[in-house]
Short mmCIF file of C-alpha atoms and ligand atoms in Angstrom, two decimals:
data_model
loop_
_atom_site.label_atom_id
_atom_site.label_comp_id
_atom_site.label_asym_id
_atom_site.label_seq_id
_atom_site.Cartn_x
_atom_site.Cartn_y
_atom_site.Cartn_z
CA MET A 1 0.00 0.00 0.00
CA GLN A 2 1.24 3.49 -0.85
CA ARG A 3 2.16 5.39 2.31
CA LEU A 4 3.27 8.93 2.89
CA THR A 5 4.90 10.24 6.05
CA ILE A 6 5.19 14.00 6.44
CA ARG A 7 6.01 16.38 9.25
CA ARG A 8 2.91 17.06 11.31
CA PRO A 9 0.88 19.75 9.52
CA ASP A 10 -0.67 22.89 10.98
CA ASP A 11 -4.00 24.46 10.12
CA TRP A 12 -3.46 28.14 9.34
CA HIS A 13 -7.18 29.04 9.42
CA VAL A 14 -9.81 27.35 11.55
CA HIS A 15 -12.99 28.17 13.46
CA LEU A 16 -13.09 26.26 16.73
CA ARG A 17 -16.14 28.11 18.11
CA ASP A 18 -16.74 28.09 21.86
CA GLY A 19 -18.59 26.34 24.66
CA GLU A 20 -20.16 23.00 23.89
CA MET A 21 -19.38 23.28 20.14
CA LEU A 22 -15.69 23.86 20.91
CA GLU A 23 -15.60 20.66 22.94
CA ARG A 24 -17.20 18.74 20.10
CA VAL A 25 -14.98 19.99 17.28
CA ALA A 26 -11.54 20.80 18.77
CA PRO A 27 -10.43 17.13 19.07
CA PHE A 28 -10.72 16.67 15.30
CA THR A 29 -8.37 19.55 14.57
CA ALA A 30 -5.98 18.45 17.33
CA ARG A 31 -5.90 14.89 15.97
CA GLN A 32 -4.33 15.99 12.68
CA PHE A 33 -2.63 19.31 13.33
CA GLY A 34 0.10 20.49 15.69
CA ARG A 35 -1.01 24.11 15.71
CA ALA A 36 -3.81 26.17 14.30
CA ILE A 37 -4.50 29.82 13.64
CA VAL A 38 -7.81 30.24 15.45
CA MET A 39 -10.29 32.70 14.02
CA PRO A 40 -11.70 35.30 16.42
CA ASN A 41 -15.25 35.59 15.02
CA LEU A 42 -17.03 34.50 18.17
CA SER A 43 -19.99 36.42 19.40
CA PRO A 44 -18.93 38.73 20.88
CA PRO A 45 -15.72 38.82 18.82
CA VAL A 46 -12.28 38.35 20.38
CA THR A 47 -11.05 41.94 20.58
CA SER A 48 -9.26 42.08 23.95
CA ILE A 49 -6.13 40.43 25.31
CA ASP A 50 -8.07 38.98 28.23
CA ALA A 51 -10.73 37.49 25.98
CA ALA A 52 -8.06 35.96 23.74
CA SER A 53 -6.08 34.38 26.57
CA ALA A 54 -9.22 33.03 28.24
CA TYR A 55 -10.35 31.61 24.89
CA ARG A 56 -6.93 30.06 24.34
CA ALA A 57 -7.18 28.31 27.72
CA ARG A 58 -10.62 26.92 26.83
CA ILE A 59 -9.24 25.58 23.56
CA VAL A 60 -6.28 23.92 25.28
CA ALA A 61 -8.69 22.28 27.73
CA ALA A 62 -10.95 21.04 24.91
CA ALA A 63 -8.19 19.90 22.54
CA GLY A 64 -5.94 18.16 25.02
CA GLU A 65 -2.17 17.72 25.14
CA GLY A 66 0.06 18.37 22.17
CA PHE A 67 -2.02 20.96 20.33
CA THR A 68 -1.10 24.65 20.27
CA PRO A 69 -3.74 27.23 19.39
CA LEU A 70 -2.35 30.41 17.84
CA MET A 71 -4.68 33.28 18.57
CA THR A 72 -5.85 36.16 16.39
CA ALA A 73 -7.31 39.56 17.22
CA TYR A 74 -10.52 40.68 15.53
CA LEU A 75 -9.99 44.08 13.95
CA THR A 76 -12.75 46.62 14.46
CA ASP A 77 -12.99 50.26 13.38
CA THR A 78 -11.92 51.32 16.85
CA ILE A 79 -9.44 48.70 18.01
CA ASP A 80 -6.55 50.27 19.88
CA ALA A 81 -3.13 49.92 18.25
CA ASP A 82 -1.35 49.97 21.64
CA ALA A 83 -3.49 47.14 23.01
CA LEU A 84 -2.95 45.15 19.83
CA ALA A 85 0.82 45.63 20.05
CA ARG A 86 0.80 44.70 23.74
CA GLY A 87 -1.13 41.48 23.05
CA HIS A 88 1.37 40.62 20.33
CA ASP A 89 4.31 41.42 22.55
CA GLU A 90 2.89 39.25 25.36
CA GLY A 91 2.58 36.35 22.93
CA VAL A 92 -1.21 36.21 23.10
CA TRP A 93 -1.85 37.27 19.51
CA VAL A 94 0.07 35.92 16.57
CA ALA A 95 -1.93 37.83 13.97
CA ALA A 96 -4.92 40.09 13.50
CA LYS A 97 -7.88 39.32 11.31
CA LEU A 98 -9.56 41.72 8.93
CA TYR A 99 -13.25 41.04 8.37
CA PRO A 100 -14.87 43.59 6.13
CA ALA A 101 -18.05 44.38 8.11
CA GLY A 102 -20.87 42.12 6.94
CA ALA A 103 -18.71 39.90 4.71
CA THR A 104 -19.27 36.60 6.53
CA THR A 105 -20.36 34.81 9.73
CA ASN A 106 -20.08 37.07 12.81
CA SER A 107 -18.45 39.90 10.91
CA ALA A 108 -20.93 42.61 11.90
CA SER A 109 -18.31 44.24 14.16
CA GLY A 110 -15.69 44.15 11.40
CA VAL A 111 -14.05 47.02 9.60
CA THR A 112 -16.43 49.32 7.70
CA ASP A 113 -13.71 51.16 5.78
CA ILE A 114 -10.11 50.07 5.45
CA SER A 115 -8.86 53.60 6.14
CA ASN A 116 -10.24 53.23 9.67
CA VAL A 117 -7.46 50.76 10.44
CA HIS A 118 -4.58 52.31 8.51
CA ALA A 119 -2.88 53.45 11.71
CA VAL A 120 -3.32 49.98 13.23
CA LEU A 121 -1.88 48.30 10.13
CA GLU A 122 1.05 50.70 10.20
CA ARG A 123 1.74 49.60 13.76
CA MET A 124 1.40 45.91 12.85
CA GLN A 125 3.87 46.44 10.05
CA ASP A 126 6.32 48.05 12.50
CA ILE A 127 6.13 45.25 15.06
CA GLY A 128 5.98 42.35 12.58
CA MET A 129 2.43 41.25 13.40
CA LEU A 130 0.68 39.40 10.58
CA LEU A 131 -2.60 40.37 8.97
CA CYS A 132 -5.10 37.66 7.97
CA VAL A 133 -7.76 38.80 5.53
CA HIS A 134 -11.24 37.67 4.57
CA GLY A 135 -10.94 39.05 1.06
CA GLU A 136 -14.39 39.96 -0.14
CA VAL A 137 -16.05 43.32 -0.68
CA THR A 138 -19.50 43.67 0.83
CA ASP A 139 -20.97 46.10 -1.71
CA PRO A 140 -24.43 44.65 -2.52
CA ASP A 141 -24.04 45.87 -6.10
CA ILE A 142 -21.16 43.46 -6.62
CA ASP A 143 -22.14 39.96 -7.69
CA VAL A 144 -21.39 37.48 -4.90
CA PHE A 145 -19.17 35.45 -7.24
CA ASP A 146 -17.06 38.54 -8.02
CA ARG A 147 -16.52 39.80 -4.48
CA GLU A 148 -13.07 38.29 -4.02
CA ALA A 149 -11.70 39.56 -7.33
CA VAL A 150 -13.10 43.04 -6.67
CA PHE A 151 -11.61 43.03 -3.16
CA ILE A 152 -8.19 42.34 -4.64
CA ASP A 153 -8.47 45.28 -7.04
CA ARG A 154 -10.05 47.77 -4.68
CA ILE A 155 -8.57 46.93 -1.29
CA LEU A 156 -5.76 44.39 -1.30
CA GLU A 157 -3.58 45.68 -4.10
CA PRO A 158 -3.50 49.24 -2.66
CA LEU A 159 -2.91 47.77 0.82
CA VAL A 160 0.13 45.78 -0.31
CA ARG A 161 1.55 48.94 -1.90
CA ARG A 162 0.85 51.10 1.15
CA PHE A 163 2.30 48.58 3.64
CA PRO A 164 5.08 46.80 1.75
CA ALA A 165 6.56 45.17 4.87
CA LEU A 166 3.24 44.03 6.37
CA ARG A 167 2.91 40.25 6.06
CA ILE A 168 -0.57 39.51 4.71
CA VAL A 169 -2.37 36.18 4.34
CA LEU A 170 -5.25 36.22 1.89
CA GLU A 171 -7.40 33.54 3.48
CA HIS A 172 -9.35 30.78 1.73
CA ILE A 173 -8.67 31.82 -1.88
CA THR A 174 -11.28 30.81 -4.42
CA THR A 175 -10.45 32.44 -7.75
CA ARG A 176 -7.94 32.54 -10.57
CA GLN A 177 -7.52 36.24 -9.79
CA ALA A 178 -6.53 35.49 -6.19
CA ALA A 179 -4.14 32.70 -7.17
CA GLU A 180 -2.46 34.95 -9.74
CA PHE A 181 -2.37 37.99 -7.50
CA VAL A 182 -0.67 36.09 -4.69
CA ALA A 183 1.77 34.30 -6.99
CA ASP A 184 2.85 37.63 -8.53
CA ALA A 185 2.82 39.65 -5.28
CA PRO A 186 5.90 40.44 -3.18
CA ASP A 187 7.02 37.82 -0.66
CA SER A 188 5.06 39.63 2.05
CA VAL A 189 1.83 38.14 0.63
CA ALA A 190 0.68 34.53 0.97
CA ALA A 191 -2.60 32.60 0.83
CA THR A 192 -4.37 29.73 2.52
CA VAL A 193 -6.35 27.14 0.57
CA THR A 194 -9.26 25.01 1.84
CA PRO A 195 -10.18 21.45 0.84
CA GLN A 196 -13.57 22.53 -0.48
CA HIS A 197 -12.15 25.16 -2.82
CA LEU A 198 -9.82 22.49 -4.23
CA MET A 199 -12.59 19.93 -4.65
CA LEU A 200 -15.84 21.73 -5.43
CA ASN A 201 -17.01 24.11 -8.09
CA ARG A 202 -20.28 26.02 -7.94
CA ASN A 203 -22.24 23.20 -9.56
CA ALA A 204 -21.86 21.43 -6.20
CA LEU A 205 -24.25 23.97 -4.66
CA PHE A 206 -27.07 22.82 -6.91
CA GLN A 207 -26.36 19.16 -7.60
CA GLY A 208 -29.83 17.61 -7.84
CA GLY A 209 -31.18 20.28 -5.50
CA LEU A 210 -29.95 22.94 -3.11
CA ARG A 211 -26.91 21.74 -1.14
CA PRO A 212 -26.44 23.77 2.03
CA HIS A 213 -23.43 21.73 3.16
CA ALA A 214 -21.46 22.93 0.12
CA TYR A 215 -22.15 26.54 1.09
CA CYS A 216 -19.33 28.56 2.57
CA LEU A 217 -17.85 31.99 2.07
CA PRO A 218 -16.24 32.93 -0.17
CA VAL A 219 -18.72 30.84 -2.14
CA VAL A 220 -17.26 28.12 -4.39
CA LYS A 221 -16.68 29.35 -7.94
CA ARG A 222 -16.66 28.16 -11.55
CA GLU A 223 -14.53 25.18 -12.56
CA GLU A 224 -11.93 27.45 -14.18
CA HIS A 225 -11.27 28.99 -10.74
CA ARG A 226 -11.12 25.68 -8.92
CA LEU A 227 -8.49 24.51 -11.40
CA ALA A 228 -6.44 27.69 -10.91
CA VAL A 229 -6.57 27.29 -7.12
CA ARG A 230 -5.49 23.64 -7.47
CA ARG A 231 -2.58 24.61 -9.69
CA ALA A 232 -1.46 27.24 -7.19
CA ALA A 233 -1.72 24.95 -4.16
CA THR A 234 0.19 22.14 -5.84
CA SER A 235 2.68 24.37 -7.70
CA GLY A 236 5.37 24.10 -5.06
CA SER A 237 5.26 27.87 -4.43
CA ALA A 238 5.93 28.63 -0.76
CA LYS A 239 3.22 31.30 -0.84
CA PHE A 240 0.38 28.80 -0.65
CA PHE A 241 -0.35 26.74 2.43
CA LEU A 242 -2.95 24.75 4.26
CA GLY A 243 -5.86 26.49 5.98
CA THR A 244 -8.99 24.38 6.27
CA ASP A 245 -11.45 27.13 7.20
CA SER A 246 -13.30 24.36 9.02
CA ALA A 247 -16.41 26.27 10.12
CA PRO A 248 -18.97 24.09 11.92
CA HIS A 249 -22.60 25.11 12.24
CA GLU A 250 -25.40 23.03 13.73
CA VAL A 251 -27.28 20.99 11.13
CA ALA A 252 -30.46 23.00 11.68
CA ALA A 253 -28.57 26.24 11.07
CA LYS A 254 -27.24 24.89 7.75
CA GLU A 255 -30.49 23.25 6.60
CA SER A 256 -32.59 26.35 6.95
CA SER A 257 -34.45 28.95 4.88
CA CYS A 258 -31.43 31.19 5.50
CA GLY A 259 -28.58 28.77 6.08
CA CYS A 260 -25.24 29.68 7.62
CA ALA A 261 -22.05 29.78 5.57
CA GLY A 262 -19.35 27.34 6.61
CA ILE A 263 -18.16 23.79 5.98
CA PHE A 264 -17.05 21.45 8.77
CA ASN A 265 -14.04 19.76 7.19
CA ALA A 266 -11.82 19.14 10.23
CA PRO A 267 -12.58 15.39 10.59
CA TYR A 268 -11.05 14.40 7.22
CA ALA A 269 -9.02 17.46 6.22
CA LEU A 270 -5.69 15.75 5.54
CA GLU A 271 -7.41 12.93 3.70
CA ALA A 272 -9.00 15.49 1.37
CA TYR A 273 -5.77 17.40 0.74
CA ALA A 274 -3.85 14.16 0.13
CA GLN A 275 -6.42 13.08 -2.44
CA VAL A 276 -6.09 16.40 -4.28
CA PHE A 277 -2.28 16.30 -4.30
CA ASP A 278 -2.40 12.69 -5.49
CA GLU A 279 -4.82 13.58 -8.31
CA GLU A 280 -2.45 16.39 -9.34
CA GLU A 281 0.55 14.03 -9.15
CA ALA A 282 2.06 16.35 -6.58
CA LEU A 283 2.26 14.18 -3.47
CA ASP A 284 5.92 15.16 -3.19
CA ARG A 285 4.71 18.74 -2.58
CA LEU A 286 2.11 17.97 0.07
CA GLU A 287 4.54 18.27 2.97
CA ALA A 288 5.65 21.77 1.99
CA PHE A 289 2.04 22.91 1.53
CA ALA A 290 0.76 21.30 4.73
CA SER A 291 3.70 21.48 7.12
CA LEU A 292 6.51 23.81 5.97
CA ASN A 293 5.27 26.85 4.05
CA GLY A 294 2.94 28.05 6.78
CA PRO A 295 5.49 28.02 9.62
CA ALA A 296 8.05 29.67 7.33
CA PHE A 297 5.68 32.52 6.53
CA TYR A 298 4.69 32.94 10.19
CA GLY A 299 8.34 32.81 11.27
CA LEU A 300 7.95 29.58 13.26
CA GLU A 301 9.73 26.24 13.23
CA PRO A 302 7.95 23.31 11.60
CA ASN A 303 6.59 20.63 13.94
CA SER A 304 9.08 17.93 14.90
CA ASP A 305 6.76 14.91 14.89
CA SER A 306 5.09 13.39 11.83
CA VAL A 307 1.87 11.88 10.49
CA THR A 308 1.45 8.98 8.09
CA LEU A 309 -1.21 8.72 5.42
CA GLU A 310 -1.98 5.68 3.31
CA LYS A 311 -3.78 5.29 0.02
CA ALA A 312 -6.94 3.42 0.91
CA ALA A 313 -10.63 4.20 0.81
CA CYS A 314 -11.69 6.45 3.65
CA PRO A 315 -15.48 6.39 3.98
CA VAL A 316 -17.01 9.51 5.50
CA PRO A 317 -20.04 9.03 7.75
CA ASP A 318 -23.19 11.13 7.40
CA ARG A 319 -22.63 12.69 10.81
CA VAL A 320 -19.57 13.38 12.94
CA ALA A 321 -20.17 14.73 16.44
CA GLY A 322 -23.75 15.46 15.39
CA LEU A 323 -22.58 17.64 12.49
CA VAL A 324 -22.41 17.07 8.74
CA PRO A 325 -18.73 16.74 7.78
CA PHE A 326 -17.26 17.69 4.41
CA GLY A 327 -17.58 14.66 2.14
CA ALA A 328 -20.46 13.17 4.18
CA GLY A 329 -21.70 9.90 2.74
CA GLY A 330 -18.82 9.68 0.26
CA GLU A 331 -15.20 8.66 0.58
CA PHE A 332 -11.73 10.06 0.19
CA SER A 333 -8.95 8.04 -1.44
CA TRP A 334 -6.43 8.51 1.39
CA ARG A 335 -6.71 7.86 5.10
CA MET A 336 -4.68 8.47 8.23
CA ALA A 337 -2.57 5.39 8.97
N1 NCD B 401 -16.08 30.32 5.77
C1 NCD B 401 -17.34 30.39 6.12
O1 NCD B 401 -18.22 30.16 5.29
N2 NCD B 401 -17.72 30.71 7.38
C2 NCD B 401 -16.87 31.11 8.46
C3 NCD B 401 -16.40 32.52 8.35
C4 NCD B 401 -15.36 32.77 7.29
O2 NCD B 401 -14.27 32.20 7.30
O3 NCD B 401 -15.59 33.59 6.39
C5 NCD B 401 -17.64 30.90 9.77
O4 NCD B 401 -17.18 31.39 10.81
O5 NCD B 401 -18.68 30.23 9.75
ZN1 ZN B 402 -13.56 34.10 5.89
ZN1 ZN B 403 -12.92 31.15 8.07
#
């Protein structure tokens, strides 16, 4: 049987939620990943040092030994640059997250105009604190499938020029425009890639009926974009790395007249990525994507232990921890050994 041993990967973008949901989902992330960049879009959002360190302690308790959560600050119009810098200096915050207000789940307190955080970004650039970005405009006149590409033109490109030393991660890229922008950008810019944006195109949303479990933001795009994102992820470029964007919602909140955006992919994340890299004949590049490029960009050492995958059918149950996992009812072609 074909086997692949790689350094233990990290997840550079995950939603672990809080309370009872945190306890249900954190073990799945901790089973596969050494560390994870934990998104701050709780309600209320994680905007203070105290809230972030208390949340970190709850994650450690839920995930168990051997897993390190890396915390992010939620940028608002009024967040204080001194407090942000202090949290970074104290080792509480690794990065700050930009949610354009209204762009996605729990983003209502996000930034309403990028100029409101220019001073904060200037400070982050000075102290070497990373910026993670949900890259979609919220203008209702912009077609939902175009919001990432328009964000790159209107917001990201000027931002990269204005703050050339600020390290920026464009999260969960979904388009050819994003893949090309990041590939051509200075080394200060990188991107995370999710399993669903490697595996699904927008037909998946409507396959035989409306498919709420394929709905996430940014929404999956045309096939041409999926192929561009796959090429970027498997290209060997150090600018692209693993970020699942695992975003659990209760089944009733997904299967609803106004369903939540987010796909719970933590249970079989590595299996999905391994399948994609295998299909692209790029298994030799999986370790860099999953385990090396992320730490290098964040200025951290890779993990010292390893995980082994093997090529064998990996059936995915209909429910995991009472939630619908990515790939439910199907199977991936790789499994954890
Ligand atoms: N990706 C999603 O569809 N949802 C995420 C938020 C986000 O990452 O945009 C969530 O928190 O549910
Ligand atoms: Zn997002
Ligand atoms: Zn996310």
